[in-house]
CSV table of C-alpha atoms in Angstrom, one decimal:
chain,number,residue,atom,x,y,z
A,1206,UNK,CA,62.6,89.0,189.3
A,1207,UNK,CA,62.2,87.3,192.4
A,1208,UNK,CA,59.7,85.2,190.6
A,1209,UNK,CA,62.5,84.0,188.7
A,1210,UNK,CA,65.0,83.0,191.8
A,1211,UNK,CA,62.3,81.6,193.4
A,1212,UNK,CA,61.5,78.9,189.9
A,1213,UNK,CA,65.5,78.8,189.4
A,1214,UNK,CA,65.3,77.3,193.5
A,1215,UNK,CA,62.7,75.1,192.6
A,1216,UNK,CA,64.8,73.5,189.3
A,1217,UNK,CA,67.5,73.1,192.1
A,1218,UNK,CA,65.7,71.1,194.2
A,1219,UNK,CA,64.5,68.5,191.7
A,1220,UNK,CA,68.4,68.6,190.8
A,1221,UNK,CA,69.0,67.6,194.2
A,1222,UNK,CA,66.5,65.0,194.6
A,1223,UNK,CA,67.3,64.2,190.8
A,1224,UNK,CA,71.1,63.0,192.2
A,1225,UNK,CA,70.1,61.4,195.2
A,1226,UNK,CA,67.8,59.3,193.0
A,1227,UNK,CA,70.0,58.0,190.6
A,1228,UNK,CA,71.6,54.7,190.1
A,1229,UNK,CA,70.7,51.5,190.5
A,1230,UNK,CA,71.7,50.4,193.7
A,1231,UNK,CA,68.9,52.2,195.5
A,1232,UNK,CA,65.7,53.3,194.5
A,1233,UNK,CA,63.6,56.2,195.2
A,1234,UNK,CA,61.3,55.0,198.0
A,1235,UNK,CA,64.2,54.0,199.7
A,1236,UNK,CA,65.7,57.5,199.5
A,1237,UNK,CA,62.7,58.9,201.1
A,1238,UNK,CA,63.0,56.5,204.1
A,1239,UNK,CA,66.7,57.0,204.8
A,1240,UNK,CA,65.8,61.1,204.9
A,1241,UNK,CA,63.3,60.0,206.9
A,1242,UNK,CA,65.7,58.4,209.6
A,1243,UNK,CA,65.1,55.0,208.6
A,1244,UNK,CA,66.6,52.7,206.1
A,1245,UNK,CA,69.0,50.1,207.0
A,1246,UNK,CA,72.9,50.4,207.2
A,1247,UNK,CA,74.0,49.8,203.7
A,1248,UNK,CA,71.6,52.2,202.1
A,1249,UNK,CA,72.5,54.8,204.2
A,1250,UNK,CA,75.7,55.0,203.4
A,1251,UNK,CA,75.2,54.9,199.8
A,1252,UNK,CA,72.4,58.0,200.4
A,1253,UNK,CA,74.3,59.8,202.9
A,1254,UNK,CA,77.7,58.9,202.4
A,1255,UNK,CA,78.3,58.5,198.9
A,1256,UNK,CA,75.0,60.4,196.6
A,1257,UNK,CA,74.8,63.4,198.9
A,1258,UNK,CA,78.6,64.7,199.6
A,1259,UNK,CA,78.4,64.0,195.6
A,1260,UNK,CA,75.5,66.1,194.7
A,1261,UNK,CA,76.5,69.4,197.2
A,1262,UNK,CA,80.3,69.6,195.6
A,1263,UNK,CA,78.5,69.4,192.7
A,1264,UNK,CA,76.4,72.2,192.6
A,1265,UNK,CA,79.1,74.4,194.7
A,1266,UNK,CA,81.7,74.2,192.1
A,1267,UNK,CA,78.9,75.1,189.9
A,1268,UNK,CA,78.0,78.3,192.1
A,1269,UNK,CA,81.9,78.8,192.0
A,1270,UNK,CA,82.7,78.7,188.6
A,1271,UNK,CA,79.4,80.2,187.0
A,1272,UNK,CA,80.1,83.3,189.3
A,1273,UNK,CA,83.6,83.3,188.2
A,1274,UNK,CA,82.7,83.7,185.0
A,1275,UNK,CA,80.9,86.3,184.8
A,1276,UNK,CA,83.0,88.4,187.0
A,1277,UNK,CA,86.0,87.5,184.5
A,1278,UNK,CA,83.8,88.5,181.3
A,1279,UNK,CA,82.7,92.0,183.5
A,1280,UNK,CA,86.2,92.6,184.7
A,1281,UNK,CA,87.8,92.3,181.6
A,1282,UNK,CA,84.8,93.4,179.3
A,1283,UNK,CA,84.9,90.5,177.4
A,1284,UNK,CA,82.8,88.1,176.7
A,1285,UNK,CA,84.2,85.1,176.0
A,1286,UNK,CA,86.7,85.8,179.1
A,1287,UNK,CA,86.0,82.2,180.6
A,1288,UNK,CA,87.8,80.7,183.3
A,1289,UNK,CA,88.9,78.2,180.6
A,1290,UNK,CA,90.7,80.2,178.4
A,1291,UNK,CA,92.0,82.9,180.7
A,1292,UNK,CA,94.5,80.6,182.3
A,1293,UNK,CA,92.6,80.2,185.2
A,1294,UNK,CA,91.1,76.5,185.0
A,1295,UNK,CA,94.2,75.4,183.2
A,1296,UNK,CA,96.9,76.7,185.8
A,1297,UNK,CA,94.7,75.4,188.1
A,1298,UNK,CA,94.6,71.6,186.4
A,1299,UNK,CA,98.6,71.7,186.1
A,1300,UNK,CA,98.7,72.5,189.6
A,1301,UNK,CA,96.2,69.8,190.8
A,1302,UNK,CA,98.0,67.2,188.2
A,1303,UNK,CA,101.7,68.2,189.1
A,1304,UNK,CA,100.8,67.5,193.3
A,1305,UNK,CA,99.0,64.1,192.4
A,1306,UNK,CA,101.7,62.9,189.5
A,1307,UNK,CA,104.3,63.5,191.6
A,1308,UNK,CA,102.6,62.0,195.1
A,1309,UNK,CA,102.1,65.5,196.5
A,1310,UNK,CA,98.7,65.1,197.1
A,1311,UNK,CA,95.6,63.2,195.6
A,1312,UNK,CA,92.2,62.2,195.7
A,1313,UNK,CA,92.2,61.0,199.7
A,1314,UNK,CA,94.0,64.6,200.8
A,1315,UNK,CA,92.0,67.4,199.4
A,1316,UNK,CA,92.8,69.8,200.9
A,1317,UNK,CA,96.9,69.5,199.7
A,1318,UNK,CA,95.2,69.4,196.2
A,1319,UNK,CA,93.3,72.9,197.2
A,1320,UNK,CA,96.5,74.3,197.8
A,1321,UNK,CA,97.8,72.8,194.7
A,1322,UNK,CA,95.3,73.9,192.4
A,1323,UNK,CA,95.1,77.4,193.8
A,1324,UNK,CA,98.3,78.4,193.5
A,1325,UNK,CA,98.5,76.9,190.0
A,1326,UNK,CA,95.3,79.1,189.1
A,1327,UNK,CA,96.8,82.3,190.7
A,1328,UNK,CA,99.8,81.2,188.6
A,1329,UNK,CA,97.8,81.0,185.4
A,1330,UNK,CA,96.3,84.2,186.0
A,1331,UNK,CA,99.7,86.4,187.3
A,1332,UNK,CA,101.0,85.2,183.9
A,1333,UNK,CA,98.2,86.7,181.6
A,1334,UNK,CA,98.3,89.9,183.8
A,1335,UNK,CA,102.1,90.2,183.1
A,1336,UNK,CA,101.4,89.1,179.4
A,1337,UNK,CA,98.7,92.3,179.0
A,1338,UNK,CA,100.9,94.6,180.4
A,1339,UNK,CA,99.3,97.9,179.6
A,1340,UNK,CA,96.7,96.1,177.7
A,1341,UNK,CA,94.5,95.1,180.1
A,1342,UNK,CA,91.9,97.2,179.6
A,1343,UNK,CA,92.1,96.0,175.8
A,1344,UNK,CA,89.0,92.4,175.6
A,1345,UNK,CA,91.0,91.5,172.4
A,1346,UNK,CA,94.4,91.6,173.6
A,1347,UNK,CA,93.3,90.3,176.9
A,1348,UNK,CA,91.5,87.2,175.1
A,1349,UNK,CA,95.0,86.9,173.1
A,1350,UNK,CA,97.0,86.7,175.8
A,1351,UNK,CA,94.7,84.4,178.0
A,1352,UNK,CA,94.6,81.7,174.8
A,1353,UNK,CA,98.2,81.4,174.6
A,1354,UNK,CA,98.8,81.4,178.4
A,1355,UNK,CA,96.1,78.4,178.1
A,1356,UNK,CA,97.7,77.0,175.6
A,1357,UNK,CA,101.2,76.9,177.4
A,1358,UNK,CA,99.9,75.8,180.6
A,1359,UNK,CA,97.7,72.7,179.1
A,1360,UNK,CA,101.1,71.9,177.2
A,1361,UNK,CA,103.3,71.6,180.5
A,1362,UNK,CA,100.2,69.5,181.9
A,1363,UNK,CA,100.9,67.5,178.9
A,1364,UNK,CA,104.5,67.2,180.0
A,1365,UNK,CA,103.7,66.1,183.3
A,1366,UNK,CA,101.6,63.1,182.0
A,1367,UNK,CA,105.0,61.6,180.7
A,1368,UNK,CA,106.6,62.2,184.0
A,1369,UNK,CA,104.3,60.3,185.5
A,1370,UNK,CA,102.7,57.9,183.8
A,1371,UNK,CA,101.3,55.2,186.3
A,1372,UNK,CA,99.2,58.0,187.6
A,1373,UNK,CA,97.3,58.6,184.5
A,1374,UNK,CA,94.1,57.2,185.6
A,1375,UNK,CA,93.6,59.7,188.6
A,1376,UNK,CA,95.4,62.8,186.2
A,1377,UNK,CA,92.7,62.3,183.6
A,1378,UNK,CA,90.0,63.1,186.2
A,1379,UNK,CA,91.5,66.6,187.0
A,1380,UNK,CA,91.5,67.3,182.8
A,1381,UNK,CA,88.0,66.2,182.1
A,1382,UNK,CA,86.3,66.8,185.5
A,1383,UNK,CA,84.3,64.3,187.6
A,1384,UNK,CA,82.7,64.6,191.0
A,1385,UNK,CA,83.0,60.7,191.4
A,1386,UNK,CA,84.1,59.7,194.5
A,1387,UNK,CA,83.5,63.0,196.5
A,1388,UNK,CA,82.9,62.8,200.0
A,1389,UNK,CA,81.7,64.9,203.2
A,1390,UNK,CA,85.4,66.3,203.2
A,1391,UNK,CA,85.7,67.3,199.7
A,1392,UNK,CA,82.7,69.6,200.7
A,1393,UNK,CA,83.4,70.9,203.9
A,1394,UNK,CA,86.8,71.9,202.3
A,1395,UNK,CA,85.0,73.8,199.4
A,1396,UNK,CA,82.2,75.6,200.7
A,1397,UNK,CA,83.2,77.6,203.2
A,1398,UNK,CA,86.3,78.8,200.5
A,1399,UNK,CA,83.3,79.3,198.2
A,1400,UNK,CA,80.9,81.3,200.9
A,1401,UNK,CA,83.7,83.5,201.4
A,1402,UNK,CA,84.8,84.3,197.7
A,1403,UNK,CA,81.6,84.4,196.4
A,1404,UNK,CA,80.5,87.0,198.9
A,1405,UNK,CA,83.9,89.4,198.2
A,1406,UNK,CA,82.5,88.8,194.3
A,1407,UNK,CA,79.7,90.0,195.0
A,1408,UNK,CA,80.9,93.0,197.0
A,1409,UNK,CA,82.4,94.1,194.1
A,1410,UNK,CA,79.3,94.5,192.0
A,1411,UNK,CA,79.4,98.2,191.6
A,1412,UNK,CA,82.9,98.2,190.4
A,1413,UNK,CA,82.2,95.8,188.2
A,1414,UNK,CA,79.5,97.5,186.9
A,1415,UNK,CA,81.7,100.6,186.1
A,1416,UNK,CA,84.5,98.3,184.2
A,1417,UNK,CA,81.7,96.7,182.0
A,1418,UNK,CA,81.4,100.8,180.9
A,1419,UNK,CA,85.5,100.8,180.1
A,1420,UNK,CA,88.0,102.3,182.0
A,1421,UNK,CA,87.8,105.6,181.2
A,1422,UNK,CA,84.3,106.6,182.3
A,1423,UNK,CA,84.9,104.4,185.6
A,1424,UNK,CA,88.2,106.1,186.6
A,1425,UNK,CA,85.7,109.5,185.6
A,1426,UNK,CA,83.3,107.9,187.8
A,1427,UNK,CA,86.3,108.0,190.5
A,1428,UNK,CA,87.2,104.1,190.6
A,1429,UNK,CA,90.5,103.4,190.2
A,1430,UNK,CA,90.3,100.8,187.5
A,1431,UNK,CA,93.8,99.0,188.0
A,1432,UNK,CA,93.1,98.0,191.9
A,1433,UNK,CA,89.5,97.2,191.2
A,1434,UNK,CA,89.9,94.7,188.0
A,1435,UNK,CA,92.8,93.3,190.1
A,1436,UNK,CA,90.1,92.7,193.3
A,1437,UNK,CA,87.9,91.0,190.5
A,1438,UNK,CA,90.2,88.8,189.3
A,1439,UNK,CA,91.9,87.5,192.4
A,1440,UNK,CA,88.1,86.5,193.9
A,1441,UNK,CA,88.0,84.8,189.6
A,1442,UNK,CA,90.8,82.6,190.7
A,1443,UNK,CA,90.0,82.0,194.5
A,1444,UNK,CA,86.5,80.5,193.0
A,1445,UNK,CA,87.9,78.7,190.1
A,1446,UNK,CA,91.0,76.9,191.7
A,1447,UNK,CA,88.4,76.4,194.3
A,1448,UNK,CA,86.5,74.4,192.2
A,1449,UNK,CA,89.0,72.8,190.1
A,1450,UNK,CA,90.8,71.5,193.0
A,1451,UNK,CA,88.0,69.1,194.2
A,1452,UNK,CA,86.1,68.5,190.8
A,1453,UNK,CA,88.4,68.9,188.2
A,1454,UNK,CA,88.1,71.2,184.5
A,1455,UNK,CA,84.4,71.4,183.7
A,1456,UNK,CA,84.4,72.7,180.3
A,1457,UNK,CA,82.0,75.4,179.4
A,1458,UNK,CA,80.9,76.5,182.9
A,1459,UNK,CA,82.2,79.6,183.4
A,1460,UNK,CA,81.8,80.8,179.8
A,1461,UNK,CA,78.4,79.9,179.1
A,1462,UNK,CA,76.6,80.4,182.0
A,1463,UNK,CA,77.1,84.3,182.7
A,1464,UNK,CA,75.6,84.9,179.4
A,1465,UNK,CA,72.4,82.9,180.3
A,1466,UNK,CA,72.4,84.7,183.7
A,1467,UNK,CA,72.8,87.9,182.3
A,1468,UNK,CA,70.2,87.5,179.5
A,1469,UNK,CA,67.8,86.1,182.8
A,1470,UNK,CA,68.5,88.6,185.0
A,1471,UNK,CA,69.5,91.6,183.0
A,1472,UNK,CA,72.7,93.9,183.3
A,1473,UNK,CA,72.3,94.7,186.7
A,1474,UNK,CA,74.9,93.0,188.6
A,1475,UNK,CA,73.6,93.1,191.6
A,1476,UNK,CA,71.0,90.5,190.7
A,1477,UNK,CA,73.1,88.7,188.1
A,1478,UNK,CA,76.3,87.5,190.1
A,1479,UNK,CA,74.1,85.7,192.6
A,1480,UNK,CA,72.1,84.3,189.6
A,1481,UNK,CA,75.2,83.3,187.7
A,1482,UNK,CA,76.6,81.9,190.9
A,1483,UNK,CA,72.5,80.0,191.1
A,1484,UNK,CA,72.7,78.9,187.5
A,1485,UNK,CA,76.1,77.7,187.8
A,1486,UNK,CA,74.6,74.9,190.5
A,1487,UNK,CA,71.6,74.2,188.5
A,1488,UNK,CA,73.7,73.3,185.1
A,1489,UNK,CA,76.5,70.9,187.2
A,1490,UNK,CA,74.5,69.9,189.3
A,1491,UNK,CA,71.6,68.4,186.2
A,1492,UNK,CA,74.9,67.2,184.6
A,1493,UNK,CA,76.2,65.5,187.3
A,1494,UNK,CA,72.6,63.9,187.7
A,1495,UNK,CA,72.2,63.2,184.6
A,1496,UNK,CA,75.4,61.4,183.9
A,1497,UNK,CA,74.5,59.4,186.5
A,1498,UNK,CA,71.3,58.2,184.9
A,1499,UNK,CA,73.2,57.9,181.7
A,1500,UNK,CA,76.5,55.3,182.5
A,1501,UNK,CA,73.7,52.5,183.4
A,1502,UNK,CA,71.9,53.1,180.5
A,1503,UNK,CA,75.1,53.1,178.2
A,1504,UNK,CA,76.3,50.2,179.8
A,1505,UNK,CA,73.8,47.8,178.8
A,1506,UNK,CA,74.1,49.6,175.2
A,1507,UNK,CA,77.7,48.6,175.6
A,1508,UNK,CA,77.2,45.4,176.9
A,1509,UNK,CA,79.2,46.2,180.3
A,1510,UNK,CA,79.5,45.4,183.5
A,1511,UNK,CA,80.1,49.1,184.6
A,1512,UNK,CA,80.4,52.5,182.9
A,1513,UNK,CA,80.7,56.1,184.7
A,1514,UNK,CA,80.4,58.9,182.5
A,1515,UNK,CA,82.2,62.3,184.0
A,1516,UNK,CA,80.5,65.1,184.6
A,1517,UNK,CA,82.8,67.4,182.8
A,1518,UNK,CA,82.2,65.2,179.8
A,1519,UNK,CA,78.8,66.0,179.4
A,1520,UNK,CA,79.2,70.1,180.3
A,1521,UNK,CA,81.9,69.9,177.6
A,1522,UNK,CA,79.6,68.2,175.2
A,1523,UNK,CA,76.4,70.4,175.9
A,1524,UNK,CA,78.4,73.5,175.9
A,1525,UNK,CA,80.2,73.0,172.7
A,1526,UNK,CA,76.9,72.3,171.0
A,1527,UNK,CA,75.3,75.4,172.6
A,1528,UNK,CA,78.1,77.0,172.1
A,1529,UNK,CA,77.9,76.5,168.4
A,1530,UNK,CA,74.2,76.8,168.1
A,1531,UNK,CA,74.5,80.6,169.6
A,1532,UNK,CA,78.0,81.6,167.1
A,1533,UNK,CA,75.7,80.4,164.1
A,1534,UNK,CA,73.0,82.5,164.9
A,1535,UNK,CA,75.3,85.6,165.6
A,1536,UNK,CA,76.7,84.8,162.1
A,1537,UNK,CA,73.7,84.9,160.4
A,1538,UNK,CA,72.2,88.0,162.2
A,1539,UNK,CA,75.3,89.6,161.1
């Protein structure tokens, strides 16, 4: 197993040097020299200031929201419990688009957006808690209830958008997710929010464990299900609105990338929350590099000057099709 983290840390670092690399504006050698100390002024910047603060919030909010997921899917026995469609990600959009539509907060004050976004995820979540009432236990119910809180949340985001109009450009950014623009603050903002939650997460791996196994043989076991799922899904939100406040909805994150962690690294929790949390970086973080190598290459297709693909665009894309590819196999197994 160790094997394993130790490959999964070397596919991070050629993700690293993979978005430090990228673009046109400066090559690879003269990467090497600025992390060398040398390099003059302008490239620099463009390496230190710009590509790196880029590439670390990228594979944070990866960490964040791959570990979310899998503690959502394991607290509420369901595997398709993503962050996206238990009202987490989406009450955590509507609170990050409500603050900047209205000239709360935006992209050069992060940490008003954090605030924002957080208590728009816990919102999200306290309503599908209320929803399942005695239910929670139930992964049908549970996904029921976290599709229509979705639903109604991404429908007053909508309603927000025609409040504010002239703000479009920058709303968009929080509904499809992009780590353009980031910078040394976005990141010192995020990870120690995501050191902290992601080690209370994984604290909570023996609970989990029991509430994968249903409540009643965990509150056999002596674990009292109702304080322990809640635990679970308040460090769910913390992580996600954590993530969605600085980089926005990226789709298929934190429902895709438990299962690959737990088919990796088995049902034991202990080693699959910190690989979730591991794989989360790696798949962002390749996005966000290679939607970086992408917009030049679809801007000369396009025949323009400049073209910057989202990140969230291409998770959403890749996940879909995966997503797809794995519910036609299941079909035909069945």
């Amino acid at each position: 197993m160790w094997v394993v983290f130790a490959g999964l840390v070397v596919v991070l670092g050629v993700v690293v040097v993979g978005g430090l690399v990228a673009g046109r504006a400066v090559g690879g050698a003269a990467v090497v020299d600025v992390l060398r100390g040398d390099g003059d002024p302008l490239t620099r910047h463009v390496v230190l200031r710009l590509r790196l603060p880029r590439t670390l919030v990228a594979l944070t909010a990866g960490a964040c929201l791959g570990l979310a997921g899998l503690v959502l899917q394991s607290a509420l026995r369901n595997p398709l419990a993503g962050p996206e469609v238990t009202g987490v990600t989406p009450g955590a959009v509507l609170g990050a688009v409500a603050a900047t539509g209205l000239g709360l907060a935006g992209w050069e004050s992060p940490m008003a957006v954090v605030v924002a976004a957080c208590a728009g995820g816990f919102t999200g979540a306290g309503l599908l808690w209320l929803l399942a009432g005695r239910d929670r236990g139930d992964p049908a119910q549970t996904a029921v209830h976290g599709v229509l809180v979705s639903a109604v949340l991404a429908g007053l985001t909508a309603m927000v958008l025609l409040v504010a109009p002239g703000e479009l450009g920058s709303i968009v950014q929080w509904l499809v997710g992009s780590t353009e623009g980031r910078v040394m603050e976005h990141w010192r903002l995020l990870w120690p929010w995501a050191a902290v939650w992601s080690a209370a997460a994984c604290l909570l791996a023996a609970p989990l464990t029991l509430l994968r196994c249903g409540d009643e043989q965990a509150a056999a076991a002596g674990l009292r299900t109702g304080r322990a799922r809640l635990a679970a899904l308040a460090c769910a939100v913390a992580l996600t609105a954590g993530a969605v406040a600085v980089v926005g909805a990226l789709g298929f994150v934190g429902l895709l990338v438990p299962h690959l962690a737990l088919a990796v690294f088995g049902a034991d929790l202990r080693r699959a929350l910190p690989g979730s949390a591991l794989l989360g970086a790696v798949v962002v973080g390749g996005a966000d590099a290679g939607a970086q190598w992408l917009s030049p290459v679809l801007a000369d297709a396009l025949e323009m000057d400049r073209l910057s693909i989202p990140t969230g665009a291409l998770t959403t894309c890749v996940g879909a099709a995966l997503l797809l590819i794995v519910a036609r196999r299941g079909t035909e197994k069945t």
